[in-house]
mmCIF file of N, CA and C in Angstrom:
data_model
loop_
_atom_site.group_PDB
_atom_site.id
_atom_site.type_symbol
_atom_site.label_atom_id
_atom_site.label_comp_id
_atom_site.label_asym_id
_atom_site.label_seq_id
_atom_site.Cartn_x
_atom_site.Cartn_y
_atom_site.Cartn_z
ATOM 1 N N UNK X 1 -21.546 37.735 7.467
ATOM 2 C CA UNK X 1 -22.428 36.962 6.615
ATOM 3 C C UNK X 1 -23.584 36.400 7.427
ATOM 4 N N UNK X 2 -23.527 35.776 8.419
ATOM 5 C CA UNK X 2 -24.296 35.625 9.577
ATOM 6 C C UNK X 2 -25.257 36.361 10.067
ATOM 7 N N UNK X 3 -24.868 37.658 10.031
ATOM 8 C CA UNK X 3 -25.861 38.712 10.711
ATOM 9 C C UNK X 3 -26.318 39.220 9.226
ATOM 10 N N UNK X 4 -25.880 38.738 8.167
ATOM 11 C CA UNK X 4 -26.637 39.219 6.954
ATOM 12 C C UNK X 4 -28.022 38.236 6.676
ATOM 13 N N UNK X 5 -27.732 37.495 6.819
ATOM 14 C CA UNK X 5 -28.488 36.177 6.886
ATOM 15 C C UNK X 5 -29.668 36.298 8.003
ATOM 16 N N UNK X 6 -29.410 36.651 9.087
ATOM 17 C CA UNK X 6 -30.401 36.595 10.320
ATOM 18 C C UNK X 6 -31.136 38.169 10.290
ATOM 19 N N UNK X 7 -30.789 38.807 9.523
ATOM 20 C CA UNK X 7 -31.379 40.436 9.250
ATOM 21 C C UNK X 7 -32.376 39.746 7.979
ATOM 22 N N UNK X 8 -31.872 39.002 7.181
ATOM 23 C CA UNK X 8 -32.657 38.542 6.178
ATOM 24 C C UNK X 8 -33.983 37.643 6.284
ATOM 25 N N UNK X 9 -33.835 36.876 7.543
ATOM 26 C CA UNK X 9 -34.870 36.131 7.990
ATOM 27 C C UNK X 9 -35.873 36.425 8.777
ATOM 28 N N UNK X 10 -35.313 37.962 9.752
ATOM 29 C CA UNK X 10 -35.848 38.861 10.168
ATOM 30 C C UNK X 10 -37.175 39.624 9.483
ATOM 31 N N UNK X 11 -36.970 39.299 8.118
ATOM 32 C CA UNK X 11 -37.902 40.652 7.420
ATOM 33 C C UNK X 11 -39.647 39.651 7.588
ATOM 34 N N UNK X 12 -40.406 40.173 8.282
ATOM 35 C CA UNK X 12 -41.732 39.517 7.998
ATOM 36 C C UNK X 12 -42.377 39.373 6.467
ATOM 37 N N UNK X 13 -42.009 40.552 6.258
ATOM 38 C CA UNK X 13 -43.103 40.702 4.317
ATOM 39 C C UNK X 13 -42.293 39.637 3.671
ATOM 40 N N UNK X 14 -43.095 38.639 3.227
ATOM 41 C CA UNK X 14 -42.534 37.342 2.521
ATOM 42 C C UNK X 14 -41.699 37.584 1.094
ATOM 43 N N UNK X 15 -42.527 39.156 0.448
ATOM 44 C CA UNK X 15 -42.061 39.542 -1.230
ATOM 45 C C UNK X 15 -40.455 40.015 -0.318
ATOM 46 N N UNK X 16 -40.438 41.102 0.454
ATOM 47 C CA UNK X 16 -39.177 41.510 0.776
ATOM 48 C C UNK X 16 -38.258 40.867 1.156
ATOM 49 N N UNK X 17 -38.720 39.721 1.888
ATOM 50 C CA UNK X 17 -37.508 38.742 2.548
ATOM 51 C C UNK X 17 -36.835 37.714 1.254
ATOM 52 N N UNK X 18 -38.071 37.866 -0.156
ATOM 53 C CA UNK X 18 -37.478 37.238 -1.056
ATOM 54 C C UNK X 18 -36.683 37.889 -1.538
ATOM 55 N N UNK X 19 -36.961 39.115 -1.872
ATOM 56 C CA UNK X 19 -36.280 40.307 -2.687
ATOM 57 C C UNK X 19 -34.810 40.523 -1.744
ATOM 58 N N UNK X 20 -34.923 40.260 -0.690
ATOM 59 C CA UNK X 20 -33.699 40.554 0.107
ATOM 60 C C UNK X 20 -32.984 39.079 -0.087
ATOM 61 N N UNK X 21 -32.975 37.610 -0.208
ATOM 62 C CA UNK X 21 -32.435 37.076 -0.338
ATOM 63 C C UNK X 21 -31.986 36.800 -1.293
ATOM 64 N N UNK X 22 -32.469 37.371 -2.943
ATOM 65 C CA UNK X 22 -32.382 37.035 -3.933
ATOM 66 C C UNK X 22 -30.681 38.141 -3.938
ATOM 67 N N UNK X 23 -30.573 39.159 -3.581
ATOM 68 C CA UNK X 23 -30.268 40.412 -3.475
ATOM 69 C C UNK X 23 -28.750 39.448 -2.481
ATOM 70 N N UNK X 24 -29.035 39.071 -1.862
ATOM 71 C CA UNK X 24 -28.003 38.485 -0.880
ATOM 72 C C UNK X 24 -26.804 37.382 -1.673
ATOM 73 N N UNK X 25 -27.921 36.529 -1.888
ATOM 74 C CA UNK X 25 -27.515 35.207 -2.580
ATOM 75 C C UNK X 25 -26.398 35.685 -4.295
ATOM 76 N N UNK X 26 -27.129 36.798 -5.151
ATOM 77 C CA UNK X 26 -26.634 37.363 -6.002
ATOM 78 C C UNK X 26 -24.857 38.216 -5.699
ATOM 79 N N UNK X 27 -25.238 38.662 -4.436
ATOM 80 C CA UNK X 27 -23.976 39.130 -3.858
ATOM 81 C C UNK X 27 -22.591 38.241 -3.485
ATOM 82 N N UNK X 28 -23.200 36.841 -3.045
ATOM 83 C CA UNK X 28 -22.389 35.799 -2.617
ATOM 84 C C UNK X 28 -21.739 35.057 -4.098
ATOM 85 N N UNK X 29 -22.766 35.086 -4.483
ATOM 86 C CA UNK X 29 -22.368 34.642 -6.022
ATOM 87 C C UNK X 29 -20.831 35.230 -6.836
ATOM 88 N N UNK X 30 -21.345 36.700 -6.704
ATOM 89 C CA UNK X 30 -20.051 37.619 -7.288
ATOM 90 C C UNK X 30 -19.144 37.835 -6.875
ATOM 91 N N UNK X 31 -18.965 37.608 -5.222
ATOM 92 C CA UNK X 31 -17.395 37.787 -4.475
ATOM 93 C C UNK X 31 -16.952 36.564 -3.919
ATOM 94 N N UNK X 32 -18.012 34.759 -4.443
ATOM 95 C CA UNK X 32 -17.293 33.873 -4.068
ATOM 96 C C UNK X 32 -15.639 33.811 -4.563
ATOM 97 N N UNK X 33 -15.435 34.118 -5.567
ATOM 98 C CA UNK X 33 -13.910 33.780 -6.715
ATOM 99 C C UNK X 33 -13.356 34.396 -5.592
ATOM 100 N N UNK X 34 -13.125 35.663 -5.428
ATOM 101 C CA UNK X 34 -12.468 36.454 -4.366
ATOM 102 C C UNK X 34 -12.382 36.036 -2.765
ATOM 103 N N UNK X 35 -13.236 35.636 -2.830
ATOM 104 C CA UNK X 35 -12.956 34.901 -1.060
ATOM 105 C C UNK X 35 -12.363 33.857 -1.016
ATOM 106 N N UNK X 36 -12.834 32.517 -2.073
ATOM 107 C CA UNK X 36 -12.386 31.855 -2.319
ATOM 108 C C UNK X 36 -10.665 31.840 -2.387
ATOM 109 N N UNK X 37 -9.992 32.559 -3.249
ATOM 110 C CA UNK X 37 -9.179 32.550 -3.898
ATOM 111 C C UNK X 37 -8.004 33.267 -2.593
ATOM 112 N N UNK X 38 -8.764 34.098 -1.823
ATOM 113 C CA UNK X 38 -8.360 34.710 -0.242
ATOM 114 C C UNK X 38 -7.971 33.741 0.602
ATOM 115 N N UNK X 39 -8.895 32.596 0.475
ATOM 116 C CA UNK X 39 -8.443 31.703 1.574
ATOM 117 C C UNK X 39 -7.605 30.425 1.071
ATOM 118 N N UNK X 40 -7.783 30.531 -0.385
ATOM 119 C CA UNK X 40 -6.371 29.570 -0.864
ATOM 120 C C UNK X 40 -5.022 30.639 -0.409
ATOM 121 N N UNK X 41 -4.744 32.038 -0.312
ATOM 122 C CA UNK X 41 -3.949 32.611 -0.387
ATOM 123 C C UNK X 41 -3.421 32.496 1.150
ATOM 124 N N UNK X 42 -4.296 32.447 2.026
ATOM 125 C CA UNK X 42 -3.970 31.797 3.446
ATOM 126 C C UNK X 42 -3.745 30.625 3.496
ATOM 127 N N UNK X 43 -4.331 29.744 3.182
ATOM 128 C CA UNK X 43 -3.767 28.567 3.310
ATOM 129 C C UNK X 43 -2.345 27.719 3.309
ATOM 130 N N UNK X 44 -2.094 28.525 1.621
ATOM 131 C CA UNK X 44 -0.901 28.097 1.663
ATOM 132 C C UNK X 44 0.270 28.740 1.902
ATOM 133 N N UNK X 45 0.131 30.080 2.919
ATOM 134 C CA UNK X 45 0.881 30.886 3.305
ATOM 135 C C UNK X 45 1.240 30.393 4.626
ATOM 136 N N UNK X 46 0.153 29.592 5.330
ATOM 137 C CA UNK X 46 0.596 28.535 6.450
ATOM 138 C C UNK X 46 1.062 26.852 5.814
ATOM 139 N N UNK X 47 0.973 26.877 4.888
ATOM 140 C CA UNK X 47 2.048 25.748 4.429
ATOM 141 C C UNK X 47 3.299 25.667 4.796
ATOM 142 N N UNK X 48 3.155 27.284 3.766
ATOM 143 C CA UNK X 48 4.365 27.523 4.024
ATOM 144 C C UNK X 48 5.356 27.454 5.047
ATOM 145 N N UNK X 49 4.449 27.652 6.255
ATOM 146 C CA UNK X 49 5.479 28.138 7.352
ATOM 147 C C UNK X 49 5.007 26.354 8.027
ATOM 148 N N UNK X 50 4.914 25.493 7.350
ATOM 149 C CA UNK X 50 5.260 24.649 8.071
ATOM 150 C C UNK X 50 4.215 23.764 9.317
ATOM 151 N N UNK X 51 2.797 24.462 9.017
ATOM 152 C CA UNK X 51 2.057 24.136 9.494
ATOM 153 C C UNK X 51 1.298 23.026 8.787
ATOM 154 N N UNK X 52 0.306 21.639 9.670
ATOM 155 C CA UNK X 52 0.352 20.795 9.164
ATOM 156 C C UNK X 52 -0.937 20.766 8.390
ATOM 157 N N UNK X 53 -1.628 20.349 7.545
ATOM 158 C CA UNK X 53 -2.930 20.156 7.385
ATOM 159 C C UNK X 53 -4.121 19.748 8.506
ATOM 160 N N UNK X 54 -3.729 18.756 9.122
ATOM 161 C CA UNK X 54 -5.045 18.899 10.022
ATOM 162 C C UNK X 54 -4.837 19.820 11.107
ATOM 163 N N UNK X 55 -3.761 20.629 12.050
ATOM 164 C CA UNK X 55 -3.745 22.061 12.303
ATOM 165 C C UNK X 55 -4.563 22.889 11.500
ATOM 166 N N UNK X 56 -4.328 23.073 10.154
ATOM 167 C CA UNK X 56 -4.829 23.980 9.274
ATOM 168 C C UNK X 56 -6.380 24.094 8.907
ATOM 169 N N UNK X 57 -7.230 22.986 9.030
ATOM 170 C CA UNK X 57 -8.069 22.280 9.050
ATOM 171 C C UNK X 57 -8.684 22.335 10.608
ATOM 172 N N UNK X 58 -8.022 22.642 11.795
ATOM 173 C CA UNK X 58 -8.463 22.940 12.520
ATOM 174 C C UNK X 58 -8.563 24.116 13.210
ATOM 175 N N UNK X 59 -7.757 24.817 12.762
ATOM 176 C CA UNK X 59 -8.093 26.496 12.812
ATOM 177 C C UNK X 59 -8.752 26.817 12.188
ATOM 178 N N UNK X 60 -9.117 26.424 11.004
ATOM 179 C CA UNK X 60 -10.267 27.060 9.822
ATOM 180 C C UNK X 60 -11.659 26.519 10.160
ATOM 181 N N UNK X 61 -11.879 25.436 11.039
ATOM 182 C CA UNK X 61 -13.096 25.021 11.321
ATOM 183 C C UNK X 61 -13.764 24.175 9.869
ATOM 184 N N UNK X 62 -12.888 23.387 9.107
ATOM 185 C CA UNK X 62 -13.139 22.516 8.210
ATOM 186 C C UNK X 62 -12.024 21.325 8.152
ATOM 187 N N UNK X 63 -13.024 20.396 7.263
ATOM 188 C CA UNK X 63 -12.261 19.262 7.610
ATOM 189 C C UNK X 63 -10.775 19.108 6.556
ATOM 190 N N UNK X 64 -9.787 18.101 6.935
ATOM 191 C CA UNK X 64 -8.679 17.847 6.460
ATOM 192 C C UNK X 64 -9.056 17.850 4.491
ATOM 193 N N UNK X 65 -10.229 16.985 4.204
ATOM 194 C CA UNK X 65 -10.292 16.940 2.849
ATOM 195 C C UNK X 65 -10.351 18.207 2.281
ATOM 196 N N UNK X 66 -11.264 19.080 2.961
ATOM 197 C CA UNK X 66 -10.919 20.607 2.482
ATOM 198 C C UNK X 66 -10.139 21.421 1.702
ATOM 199 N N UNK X 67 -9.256 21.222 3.301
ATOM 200 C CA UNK X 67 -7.187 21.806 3.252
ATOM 201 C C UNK X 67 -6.969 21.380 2.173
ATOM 202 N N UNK X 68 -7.297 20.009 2.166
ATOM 203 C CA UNK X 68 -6.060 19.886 1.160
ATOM 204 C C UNK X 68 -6.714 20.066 -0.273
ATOM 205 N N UNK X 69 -8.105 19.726 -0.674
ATOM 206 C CA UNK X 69 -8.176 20.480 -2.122
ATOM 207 C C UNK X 69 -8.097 22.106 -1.941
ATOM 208 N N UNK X 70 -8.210 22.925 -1.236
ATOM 209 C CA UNK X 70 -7.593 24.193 -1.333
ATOM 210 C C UNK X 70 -6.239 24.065 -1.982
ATOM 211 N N UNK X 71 -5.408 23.215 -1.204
ATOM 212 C CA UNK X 71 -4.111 23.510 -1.718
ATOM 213 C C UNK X 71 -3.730 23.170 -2.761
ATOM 214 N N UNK X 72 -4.636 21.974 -3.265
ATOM 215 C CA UNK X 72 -4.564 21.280 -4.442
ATOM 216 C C UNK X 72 -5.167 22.551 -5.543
ATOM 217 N N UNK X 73 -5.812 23.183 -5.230
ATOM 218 C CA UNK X 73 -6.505 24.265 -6.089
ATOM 219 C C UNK X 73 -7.455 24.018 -6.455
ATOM 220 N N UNK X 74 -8.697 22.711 -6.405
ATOM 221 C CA UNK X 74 -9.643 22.481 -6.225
ATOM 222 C C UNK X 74 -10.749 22.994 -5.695
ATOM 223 N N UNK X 75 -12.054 23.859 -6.152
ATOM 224 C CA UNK X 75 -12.932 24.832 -5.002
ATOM 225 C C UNK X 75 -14.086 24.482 -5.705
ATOM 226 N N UNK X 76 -14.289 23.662 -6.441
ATOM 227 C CA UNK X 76 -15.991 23.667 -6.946
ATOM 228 C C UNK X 76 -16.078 21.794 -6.275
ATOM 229 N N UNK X 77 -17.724 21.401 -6.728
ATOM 230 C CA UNK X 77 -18.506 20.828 -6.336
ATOM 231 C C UNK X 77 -17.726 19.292 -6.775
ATOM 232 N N UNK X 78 -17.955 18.261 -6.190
ATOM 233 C CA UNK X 78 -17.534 16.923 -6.699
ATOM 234 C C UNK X 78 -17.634 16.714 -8.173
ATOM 235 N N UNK X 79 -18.736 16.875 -8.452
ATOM 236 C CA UNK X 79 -19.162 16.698 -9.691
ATOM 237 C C UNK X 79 -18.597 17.557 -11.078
ATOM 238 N N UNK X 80 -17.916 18.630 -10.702
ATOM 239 C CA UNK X 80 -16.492 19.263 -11.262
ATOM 240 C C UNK X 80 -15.219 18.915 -11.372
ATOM 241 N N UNK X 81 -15.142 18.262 -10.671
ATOM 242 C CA UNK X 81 -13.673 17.750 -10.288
ATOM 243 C C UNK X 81 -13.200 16.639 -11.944
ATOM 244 N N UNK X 82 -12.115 16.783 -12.078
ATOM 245 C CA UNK X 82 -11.718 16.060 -13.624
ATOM 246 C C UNK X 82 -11.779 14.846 -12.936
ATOM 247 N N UNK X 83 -11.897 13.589 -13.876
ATOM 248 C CA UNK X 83 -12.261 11.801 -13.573
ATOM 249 C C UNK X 83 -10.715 11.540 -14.170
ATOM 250 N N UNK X 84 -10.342 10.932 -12.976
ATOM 251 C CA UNK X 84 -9.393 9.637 -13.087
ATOM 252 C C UNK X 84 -9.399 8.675 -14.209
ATOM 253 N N UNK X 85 -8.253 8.444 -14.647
ATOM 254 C CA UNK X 85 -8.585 7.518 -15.942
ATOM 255 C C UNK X 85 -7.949 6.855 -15.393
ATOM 256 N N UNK X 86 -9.350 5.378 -15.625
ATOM 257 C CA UNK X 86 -8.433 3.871 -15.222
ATOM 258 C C UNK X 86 -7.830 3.631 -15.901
ATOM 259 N N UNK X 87 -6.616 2.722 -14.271
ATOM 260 C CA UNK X 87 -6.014 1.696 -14.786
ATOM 261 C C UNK X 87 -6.059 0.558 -15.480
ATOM 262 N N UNK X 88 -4.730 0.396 -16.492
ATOM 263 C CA UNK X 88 -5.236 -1.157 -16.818
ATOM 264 C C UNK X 88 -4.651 -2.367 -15.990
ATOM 265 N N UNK X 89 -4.650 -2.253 -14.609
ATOM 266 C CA UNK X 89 -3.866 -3.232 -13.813
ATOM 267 C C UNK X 89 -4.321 -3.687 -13.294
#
């Protein structure tokens, strides 16, 4: 993804480097569910075995809150996330 990205920034012609990012960005779009859904499938396959969250969180190169909405099944933006209904206490 990296070297897709730096091939993309590479292109001098401003129409092509758009046309190539539009082209990129469209691609990321359609196989997020799938990657996504790849690395919940890792995740909690090292649950499984007993590994801890911030281990997990530190092999993946993200933080603990991460891990754990992965595991929670959580993958979109804050502003997705369902609201807590207050207490009356």
């Amino acid at each position: 993804m990296v070297d897709a990205v730096n091939a993309v920034r590479a292109i001098e012609d401003p129409v092509r480097r758009a046309r190539a990012i539009s082209e990129l960005l469209k691609s990321q779009t359609e196989k997020e569910p799938e990657l996504r859904d790849e690395r919940r499938e890792i995740v909690l396959r090292m649950r499984e075995e007993k590994i801890s969250f911030r281990k997990i969180a530190a092999a993946l190169d993200v933080s603990l809150g991460t891990v754990q909405d992965i595991v929670r099944g959580h993958s979109g933006p804050w502003g997705s996330r369902p609201k807590k209904e207050a207490s009356d206490g």
